[in-house]
CSV table of C-alpha atoms in Angstrom, one decimal:
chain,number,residue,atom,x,y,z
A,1,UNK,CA,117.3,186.1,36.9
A,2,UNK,CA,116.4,185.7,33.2
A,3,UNK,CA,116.4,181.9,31.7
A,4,UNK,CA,118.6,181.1,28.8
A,5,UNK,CA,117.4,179.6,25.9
A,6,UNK,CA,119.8,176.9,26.4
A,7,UNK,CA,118.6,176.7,30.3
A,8,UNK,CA,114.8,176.1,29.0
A,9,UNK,CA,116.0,173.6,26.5
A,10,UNK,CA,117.3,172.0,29.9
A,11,UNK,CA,114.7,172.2,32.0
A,12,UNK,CA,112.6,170.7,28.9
A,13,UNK,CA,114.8,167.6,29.5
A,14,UNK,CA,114.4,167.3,32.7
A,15,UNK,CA,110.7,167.2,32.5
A,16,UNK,CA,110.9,164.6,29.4
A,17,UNK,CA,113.4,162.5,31.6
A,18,UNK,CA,111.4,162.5,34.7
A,19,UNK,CA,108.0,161.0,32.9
A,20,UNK,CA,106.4,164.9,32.9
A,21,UNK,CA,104.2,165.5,29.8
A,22,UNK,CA,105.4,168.1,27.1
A,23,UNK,CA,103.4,170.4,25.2
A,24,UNK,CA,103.6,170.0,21.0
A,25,UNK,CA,105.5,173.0,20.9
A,26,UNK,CA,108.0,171.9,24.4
A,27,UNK,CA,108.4,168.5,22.1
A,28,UNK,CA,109.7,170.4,19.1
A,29,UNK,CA,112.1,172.7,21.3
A,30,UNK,CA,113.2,169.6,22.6
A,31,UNK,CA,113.9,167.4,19.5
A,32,UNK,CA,115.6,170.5,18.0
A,33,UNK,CA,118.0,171.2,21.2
A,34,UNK,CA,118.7,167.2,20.8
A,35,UNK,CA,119.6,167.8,17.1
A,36,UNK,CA,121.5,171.0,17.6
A,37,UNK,CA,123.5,169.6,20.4
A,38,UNK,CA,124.0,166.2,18.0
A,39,UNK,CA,125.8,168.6,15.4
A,40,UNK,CA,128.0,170.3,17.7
A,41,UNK,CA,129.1,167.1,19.4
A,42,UNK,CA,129.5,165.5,15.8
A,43,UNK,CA,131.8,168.5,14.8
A,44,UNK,CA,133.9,168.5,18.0
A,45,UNK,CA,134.2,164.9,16.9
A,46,UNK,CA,135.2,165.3,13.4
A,47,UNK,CA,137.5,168.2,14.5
A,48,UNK,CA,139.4,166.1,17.1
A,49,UNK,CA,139.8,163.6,14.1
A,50,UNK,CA,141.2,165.5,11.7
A,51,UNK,CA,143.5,167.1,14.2
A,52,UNK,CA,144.5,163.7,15.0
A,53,UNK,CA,145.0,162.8,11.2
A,54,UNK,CA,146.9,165.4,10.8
A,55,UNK,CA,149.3,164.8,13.7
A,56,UNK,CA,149.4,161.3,12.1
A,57,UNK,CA,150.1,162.2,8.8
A,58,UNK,CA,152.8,164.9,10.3
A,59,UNK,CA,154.9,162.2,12.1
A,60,UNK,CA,154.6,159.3,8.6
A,61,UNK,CA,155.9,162.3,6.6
A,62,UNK,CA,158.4,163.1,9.2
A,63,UNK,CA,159.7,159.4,9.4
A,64,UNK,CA,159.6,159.4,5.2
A,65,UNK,CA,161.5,162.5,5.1
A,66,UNK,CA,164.4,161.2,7.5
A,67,UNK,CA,164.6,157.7,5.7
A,68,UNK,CA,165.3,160.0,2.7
A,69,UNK,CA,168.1,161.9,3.8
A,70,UNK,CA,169.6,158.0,5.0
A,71,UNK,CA,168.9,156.6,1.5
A,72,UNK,CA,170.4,159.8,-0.2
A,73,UNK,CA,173.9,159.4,1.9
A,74,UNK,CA,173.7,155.9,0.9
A,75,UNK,CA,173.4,156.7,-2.5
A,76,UNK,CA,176.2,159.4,-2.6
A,77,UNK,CA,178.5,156.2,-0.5
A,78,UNK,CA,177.8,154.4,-3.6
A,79,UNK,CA,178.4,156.8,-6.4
A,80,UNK,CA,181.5,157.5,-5.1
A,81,UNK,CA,182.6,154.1,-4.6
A,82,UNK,CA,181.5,153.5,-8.3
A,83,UNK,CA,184.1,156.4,-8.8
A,84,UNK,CA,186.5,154.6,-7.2
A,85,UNK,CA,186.0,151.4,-8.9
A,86,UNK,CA,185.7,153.1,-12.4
A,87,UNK,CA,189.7,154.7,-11.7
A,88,UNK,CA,190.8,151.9,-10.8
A,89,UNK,CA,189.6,150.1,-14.0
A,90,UNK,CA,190.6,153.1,-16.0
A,91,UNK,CA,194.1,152.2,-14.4
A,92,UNK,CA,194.5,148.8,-14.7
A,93,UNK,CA,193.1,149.2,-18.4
A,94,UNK,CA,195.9,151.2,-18.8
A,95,UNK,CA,197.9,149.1,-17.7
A,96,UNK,CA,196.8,146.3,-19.7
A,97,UNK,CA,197.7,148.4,-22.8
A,98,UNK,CA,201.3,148.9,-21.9
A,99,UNK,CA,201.7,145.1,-21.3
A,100,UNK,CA,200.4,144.2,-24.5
A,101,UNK,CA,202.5,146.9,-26.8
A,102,UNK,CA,205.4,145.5,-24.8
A,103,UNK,CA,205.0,141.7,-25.8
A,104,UNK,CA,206.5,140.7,-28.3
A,105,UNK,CA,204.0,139.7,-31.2
């Protein structure tokens, strides 16, 4: 059976963790396995972050979006009313005028 690279990068830990010595060269493999496997942890990190940002962000733009469609009904309930209220005024300003051209001056 032929040993992976990523097998002998193993079997160089093992050594190092058990107290056996390392050649120069079995010391550099090693470090740079360490650093390789420091990146790709790091970016399974960073990925698992952002995804959770995301989902985050997702849900706060979720909740803005349905507190604007509850503000914008409330703000149709209130133009209308204002409708309302301006008839009515438009009404009772009428009559207002036909009371006063019917006093007597």
């Amino acid at each position: 059976m032929k040993m992976t690279t990523g097998d002998k990068r193993r079997e160089l830990h093992d050594k190092a963790t058990r107290g056996k010595e390392l050649s120069g060269e079995e010391k550099q493999q090693l470090e740079n396995w360490y650093s390789q496997q420091d990146r790709m942890e790091s970016e399974a990190l960073q990925q698992t972050t952002q995804e959770s940002l995301l989902v985050g962000l997702q849900s706060q733009i979720e909740a803005a979006l349905a507190q604007l469609v509850k503000l914008t009904g409330r703000i149709q309930e209130v133009a209308s009313e204002n409708e309302k209220i301006r008839n009515e005024n438009a009404v009772l300003l009428h009559q207002l005028s036909q009371q006063a051209r019917q006093r007597p001056a």
